[in-house]
Amino acid sequence: MLAIAVLLTGAVAILIHAFLTHDFSIKYVAEQSSLDMPWYYVLSSLYGGQAGSLFYWTWMLSLFSAGVVIVHWRDEAAGLGGNATVQPLLPYTMATLMGILTFFLGILCFLTNPFEPLGFAIADGRGLNPLLRDYGMLSHPPMLLAGYMSWSVPFAFAVAAMVTGRLGSEWIVAIRRWTLVGWTIQGMGLLLGGWWAYHVLGWGGYWGWDPVENVALLPWLLGTAFLHSIMVQERRGMLKVWNIVLCILAFALSIFGTFVVRSGVISSVHSFAQSTVGPYFFAFLAVVLFGSLGLLFYRLQQLKSEGEFDSMLSRESAFLFNNLLFAGVAFVTFWGTIFPLLSEA
């Protein structure tokens, strides 16, 4: 995984160099940049189109995966408490992350290659979409894409816990820091997106009822619920099934968000209409859901709660109501987003 992260970092550096030197022999560079663009907008062109944004997503996933390896190896070498119980999970965690990475690399290699040659010479590129030539482009998309990707790590640990049968609090302890990092990054991405929409784009203030804006919020809502509910599992051994379901759905919704943007099946000002990769993301989403929920059903008997709610006014009940609130908002937003599509079917 470390080698893949290094290679992808090198590939990103090569593409950035192609942008900065205006190498219009590369189709993606010609489509997303031009000679009159300032260098900082040229840099933001890296993730300004479909191929580049997926490339950036994949690169971030490789960096986070390498970070998982480095952090847990470091903790083991330092003899930090509790890490011995995490080690059996790591092979399956890395295998899951590698599976996700393989899917994205396949998309990049065979369907939307950012290094595809243009095939003929041109003097200047088409340039970035004028709406994207804003300072918000320098921060909002990369943070939001990294936030999407970050839910891969909690999902991978949840899968590892189900595969190994280590369904106590070990995997919860292992992913707390990763969940907090991802939740913070995506939260900042959402805030920056609201600021950008307000000050320049005119899409209805800070927030507009747009499918892409909606689905970007969904993983963050479930991640917020998860950060609260894991405390109940750690202290009382409760909500085990619920926590795994939240991990699965947060990651699945990040893939769903990518599908919505790339498929064009739901009209949005953010969408890449008529993209060819949408069906592949839908198939991958189905594999993720059926595979992980199948594992959950297989381990259901081992996920019984070790405690009970003392009363409706207990601390645990308050956390449960908190979770139901966030999950309810996520469900209403999700249903409102897909209902037009279902009603037209």
Coordinates of C-alpha atoms in Angstrom, one line a residue:
M1 CA 0.0 0.0 0.0
L2 CA 2.9 2.4 0.7
A3 CA 4.3 1.7 -2.7
I4 CA 1.0 2.4 -4.4
A5 CA 0.7 5.7 -2.5
V6 CA 4.2 6.7 -3.6
L7 CA 3.4 5.8 -7.3
L8 CA 0.1 7.6 -7.3
T9 CA 1.8 10.7 -5.7
G10 CA 4.3 10.6 -8.5
A11 CA 1.6 10.3 -11.1
V12 CA -0.2 13.3 -9.6
A13 CA 3.0 15.3 -9.7
I14 CA 3.4 14.4 -13.4
L15 CA -0.1 15.6 -14.2
I16 CA 0.4 18.8 -12.2
H17 CA 3.6 19.4 -14.2
A18 CA 1.6 18.8 -17.4
F19 CA -0.9 21.5 -16.3
L20 CA 1.7 24.0 -15.2
T21 CA 3.7 23.6 -18.5
H22 CA 0.5 23.7 -20.6
D23 CA 1.1 20.3 -22.1
F24 CA -2.0 20.3 -24.3
S25 CA -1.1 17.0 -25.9
I26 CA -2.9 15.5 -22.9
K27 CA -6.7 15.6 -23.5
Y28 CA -7.6 16.3 -19.9
V29 CA -5.1 19.2 -19.7
A30 CA -6.5 20.7 -22.9
E31 CA -10.1 20.4 -21.7
Q32 CA -9.6 21.9 -18.2
S33 CA -6.9 24.6 -18.6
S34 CA -5.8 27.4 -20.9
L35 CA -2.9 29.8 -21.3
D36 CA -4.8 32.7 -19.8
M37 CA -5.6 31.1 -16.5
P38 CA -3.6 32.0 -13.4
W39 CA -1.4 29.3 -12.0
Y40 CA -3.6 28.6 -9.0
Y41 CA -6.6 28.0 -11.2
V42 CA -4.5 25.8 -13.4
L43 CA -3.6 23.8 -10.3
S44 CA -7.3 23.5 -9.3
S45 CA -7.9 22.1 -12.8
L46 CA -6.4 18.8 -11.5
Y47 CA -9.8 18.0 -9.9
G48 CA -12.0 20.3 -12.2
G49 CA -13.2 17.5 -14.4
Q50 CA -14.4 13.9 -14.1
A51 CA -11.1 12.1 -14.8
G52 CA -9.1 14.4 -12.5
S53 CA -11.6 14.3 -9.6
L54 CA -11.6 10.5 -9.6
F55 CA -7.8 10.6 -9.9
Y56 CA -7.7 12.9 -6.9
W57 CA -10.2 10.6 -5.0
T58 CA -8.0 7.6 -5.7
W59 CA -4.8 9.4 -4.6
M60 CA -6.4 10.5 -1.3
L61 CA -7.5 6.9 -0.7
S62 CA -4.0 5.6 -1.2
L63 CA -2.6 8.3 1.2
F64 CA -5.1 7.5 3.9
S65 CA -4.5 3.7 3.4
A66 CA -0.8 4.3 3.7
G67 CA -1.5 6.4 6.8
V68 CA -3.4 3.5 8.4
V69 CA -0.4 1.2 7.9
I70 CA 2.1 3.8 9.2
V71 CA 0.1 4.8 12.2
H72 CA -0.7 1.3 13.4
W73 CA 2.9 0.1 12.8
R74 CA 4.1 3.1 14.8
D75 CA 1.7 2.4 17.6
E76 CA 2.7 -1.3 17.7
A77 CA 6.4 -0.4 17.8
A78 CA 5.8 2.1 20.5
G79 CA 3.8 -0.4 22.5
L80 CA 0.8 1.8 22.9
G81 CA -2.0 0.2 24.8
G82 CA -4.8 -1.7 23.0
N83 CA -2.9 -2.0 19.8
A84 CA -2.3 -5.7 20.0
T85 CA -6.0 -6.3 19.7
V86 CA -6.1 -4.2 16.5
Q87 CA -3.4 -6.1 14.6
P88 CA -5.5 -9.1 13.6
L89 CA -7.9 -6.6 11.9
L90 CA -5.2 -4.9 9.8
P91 CA -4.8 -7.5 7.0
Y92 CA -8.5 -7.6 6.3
T93 CA -8.7 -3.8 6.6
M94 CA -6.0 -3.3 4.0
A95 CA -7.5 -6.0 1.8
T96 CA -10.8 -4.0 1.8
L97 CA -9.1 -0.7 1.1
M98 CA -7.1 -2.4 -1.7
G99 CA -10.4 -3.7 -3.2
I100 CA -11.8 -0.2 -3.2
L101 CA -8.6 1.2 -4.6
T102 CA -8.6 -1.5 -7.4
F103 CA -12.1 -0.4 -8.5
F104 CA -11.1 3.2 -8.8
L105 CA -7.8 2.4 -10.6
G106 CA -9.8 0.2 -13.0
I107 CA -12.1 3.2 -13.7
L108 CA -9.1 5.4 -14.3
C109 CA -7.2 3.0 -16.5
F110 CA -10.1 1.8 -18.7
L111 CA -12.9 4.4 -18.7
T112 CA -11.7 7.9 -17.8
N113 CA -7.9 8.1 -18.1
P114 CA -6.5 11.6 -17.1
F115 CA -3.4 10.9 -19.2
E116 CA -5.3 10.1 -22.4
P117 CA -3.5 11.8 -25.3
L118 CA -5.4 14.3 -27.3
G119 CA -4.3 12.9 -30.7
F120 CA -3.7 16.3 -32.4
A121 CA -1.9 19.5 -31.8
I122 CA -3.7 22.7 -30.5
A123 CA -2.3 26.1 -29.5
D124 CA -4.5 26.6 -26.4
G125 CA -6.8 24.7 -24.2
R126 CA -10.5 25.1 -23.6
G127 CA -10.0 26.2 -20.0
L128 CA -11.8 25.7 -16.7
N129 CA -15.5 26.3 -16.6
P130 CA -15.9 30.1 -15.8
L131 CA -18.1 29.3 -12.8
L132 CA -15.3 27.3 -11.3
R133 CA -12.8 30.1 -11.6
D134 CA -13.2 31.2 -8.1
Y135 CA -11.1 31.0 -4.9
G136 CA -13.7 28.5 -3.6
M137 CA -12.4 26.1 -6.2
L138 CA -9.1 25.9 -4.4
S139 CA -10.5 24.5 -1.2
H140 CA -14.1 23.3 -1.5
P141 CA -13.8 20.4 -4.0
P142 CA -10.5 18.9 -2.6
M143 CA -11.8 18.9 0.9
L144 CA -15.2 17.5 0.0
L145 CA -13.6 14.7 -2.2
A146 CA -11.2 13.8 0.6
G147 CA -14.1 13.7 3.0
Y148 CA -16.0 11.3 0.7
M149 CA -12.9 9.1 0.5
S150 CA -12.3 9.2 4.3
W151 CA -15.3 7.0 5.0
S152 CA -13.5 4.1 3.3
V153 CA -11.3 3.6 6.4
P154 CA -14.1 3.1 9.0
F155 CA -15.9 0.9 6.5
A156 CA -12.8 -1.2 6.0
F157 CA -12.3 -1.7 9.7
A158 CA -16.0 -2.6 10.1
V159 CA -15.6 -5.2 7.4
A160 CA -12.5 -6.5 9.0
A161 CA -14.3 -6.8 12.4
M162 CA -17.1 -8.8 10.8
V163 CA -14.7 -11.1 8.9
T164 CA -12.6 -11.9 11.9
G165 CA -15.4 -12.0 14.4
R166 CA -13.7 -9.4 16.6
L167 CA -16.8 -7.4 17.2
G168 CA -16.0 -5.8 20.5
S169 CA -14.7 -2.3 21.0
E170 CA -11.3 -2.9 19.3
W171 CA -12.3 -1.8 15.9
I172 CA -14.2 1.2 17.3
V173 CA -11.1 2.4 19.2
A174 CA -9.0 1.9 16.0
I175 CA -11.2 4.1 13.8
R176 CA -12.1 6.9 16.1
R177 CA -9.3 9.1 15.0
W178 CA -9.9 8.3 11.3
T179 CA -13.6 9.1 11.7
L180 CA -12.9 12.4 13.4
V181 CA -10.4 13.4 10.6
G182 CA -12.9 12.5 7.9
W183 CA -15.8 14.1 9.6
T184 CA -13.8 17.3 10.1
I185 CA -12.6 17.4 6.5
Q186 CA -16.0 16.8 5.0
G187 CA -17.6 19.3 7.4
M188 CA -15.1 22.0 6.3
G189 CA -15.8 21.1 2.7
L190 CA -19.5 21.6 3.2
L191 CA -19.0 24.9 5.0
L192 CA -16.7 26.1 2.2
G193 CA -19.3 25.0 -0.4
G194 CA -22.0 27.0 1.4
W195 CA -19.7 30.1 1.5
W196 CA -18.9 29.7 -2.2
A197 CA -22.5 29.3 -3.2
Y198 CA -23.5 32.4 -1.2
H199 CA -20.8 34.8 -2.4
V200 CA -20.7 34.0 -6.1
L201 CA -22.9 31.3 -7.5
G202 CA -26.3 32.4 -6.5
W203 CA -27.8 29.0 -6.0
G204 CA -30.2 30.0 -3.2
G205 CA -28.0 31.3 -0.4
Y206 CA -25.8 29.0 1.5
W207 CA -27.7 25.9 0.5
G208 CA -30.0 24.9 -2.4
W209 CA -32.1 21.8 -2.8
D210 CA -29.8 20.3 -5.3
P211 CA -29.1 16.5 -5.5
V212 CA -25.4 16.8 -5.4
E213 CA -25.5 19.2 -2.4
N214 CA -27.9 16.8 -0.7
V215 CA -25.9 13.7 -1.1
A216 CA -22.7 15.4 0.0
L217 CA -24.4 16.0 3.4
L218 CA -25.6 12.5 3.9
P219 CA -22.3 10.7 4.9
W220 CA -21.6 13.6 7.2
L221 CA -24.9 13.3 9.0
L222 CA -24.4 9.5 9.5
G223 CA -20.8 10.1 10.6
T224 CA -22.0 12.6 13.2
A225 CA -24.4 9.9 14.5
F226 CA -21.7 7.3 14.5
L227 CA -19.3 9.5 16.5
H228 CA -21.9 9.7 19.2
S229 CA -23.1 6.1 19.2
I230 CA -19.6 4.6 19.5
M231 CA -19.4 6.0 23.0
V232 CA -22.3 3.9 24.0
Q233 CA -20.7 0.8 22.6
E234 CA -17.4 1.5 24.3
R235 CA -19.0 2.1 27.7
R236 CA -22.0 -0.2 27.7
G237 CA -21.5 -2.7 24.9
M238 CA -24.7 -1.5 23.2
L239 CA -25.7 -0.4 19.7
K240 CA -23.2 -2.8 18.0
V241 CA -25.4 -3.6 15.0
W242 CA -26.3 0.1 14.7
N243 CA -22.7 1.2 14.6
I244 CA -21.8 -1.2 11.8
V245 CA -24.8 -0.2 9.8
L246 CA -23.8 3.5 10.2
C247 CA -20.3 2.7 8.9
I248 CA -21.7 0.8 5.9
L249 CA -24.2 3.4 5.0
A250 CA -21.8 6.3 5.4
F251 CA -19.4 4.7 2.9
A252 CA -22.2 3.5 0.6
L253 CA -23.7 7.1 0.5
S254 CA -20.3 8.5 -0.4
I255 CA -20.3 6.1 -3.4
F256 CA -23.9 7.0 -4.1
G257 CA -22.9 10.7 -4.2
T258 CA -20.2 9.9 -6.7
F259 CA -22.7 7.9 -8.7
V260 CA -25.2 10.8 -8.7
V261 CA -22.5 13.3 -10.0
R262 CA -21.2 11.0 -12.7
S263 CA -24.4 9.3 -13.9
G264 CA -26.6 12.2 -14.9
V265 CA -29.7 10.3 -13.9
I266 CA -30.7 13.1 -11.5
S267 CA -30.6 16.6 -12.8
S268 CA -28.1 18.8 -11.0
V269 CA -26.0 21.9 -11.7
H270 CA -23.0 19.9 -10.5
S271 CA -23.5 16.8 -12.6
F272 CA -21.2 15.4 -15.3
A273 CA -24.1 14.6 -17.7
Q274 CA -23.9 11.5 -19.9
S275 CA -20.9 10.1 -18.2
T276 CA -20.0 6.5 -19.0
V277 CA -18.9 5.6 -15.5
G278 CA -22.2 6.0 -13.7
P279 CA -23.4 2.3 -14.2
Y280 CA -20.1 1.0 -12.9
F281 CA -20.4 3.0 -9.7
F282 CA -24.0 1.7 -9.3
A283 CA -22.7 -1.9 -9.7
F284 CA -19.9 -1.2 -7.1
L285 CA -22.5 0.3 -4.7
A286 CA -24.6 -2.9 -5.0
V287 CA -21.5 -5.0 -4.3
V288 CA -20.7 -2.9 -1.2
L289 CA -24.2 -3.1 0.2
F290 CA -24.9 -6.7 -0.5
G291 CA -21.5 -7.9 0.6
S292 CA -21.3 -5.9 3.8
L293 CA -24.9 -6.4 4.8
G294 CA -24.4 -10.2 4.1
L295 CA -21.5 -10.2 6.5
L296 CA -23.6 -8.3 9.1
F297 CA -26.4 -10.9 8.9
Y298 CA -23.8 -13.7 9.2
R299 CA -22.4 -12.2 12.4
L300 CA -25.8 -11.0 13.8
Q301 CA -25.8 -13.5 16.7
Q302 CA -22.4 -12.2 17.9
L303 CA -23.6 -8.6 18.0
K304 CA -26.1 -8.8 20.8
S305 CA -26.0 -5.9 23.2
E306 CA -24.3 -6.4 26.5
G307 CA -26.5 -3.9 28.3
E308 CA -29.9 -2.4 28.3
F309 CA -31.3 1.2 28.5
D310 CA -31.9 2.1 32.1
S311 CA -34.6 4.5 31.3
M312 CA -35.9 7.0 28.7
L313 CA -34.0 9.7 30.5
S314 CA -30.6 7.9 30.7
R315 CA -27.5 9.1 28.9
E316 CA -27.6 6.2 26.6
S317 CA -31.2 7.0 25.6
A318 CA -30.1 10.6 24.9
F319 CA -27.4 9.3 22.5
L320 CA -30.0 7.1 20.8
F321 CA -32.4 10.0 20.3
N322 CA -29.5 12.0 18.9
N323 CA -28.8 9.2 16.5
L324 CA -32.4 8.9 15.4
L325 CA -32.5 12.6 14.8
F326 CA -29.4 12.6 12.5
A327 CA -30.5 9.4 10.8
G328 CA -34.0 10.8 10.3
V329 CA -32.7 14.0 8.7
A330 CA -30.4 11.9 6.4
F331 CA -33.4 9.6 5.4
V332 CA -35.7 12.6 4.6
T333 CA -32.9 14.2 2.6
F334 CA -32.1 11.0 0.7
W335 CA -35.8 10.3 0.0
G336 CA -36.4 13.8 -1.2
T337 CA -33.4 13.5 -3.5
I338 CA -34.4 10.2 -5.2
F339 CA -38.2 10.6 -5.2
P340 CA -38.3 12.6 -8.5
L341 CA -36.3 9.8 -10.1
L342 CA -38.6 7.1 -8.7
S343 CA -41.8 9.0 -9.6
E344 CA -40.7 9.3 -13.2
A345 CA -39.8 5.6 -13.5

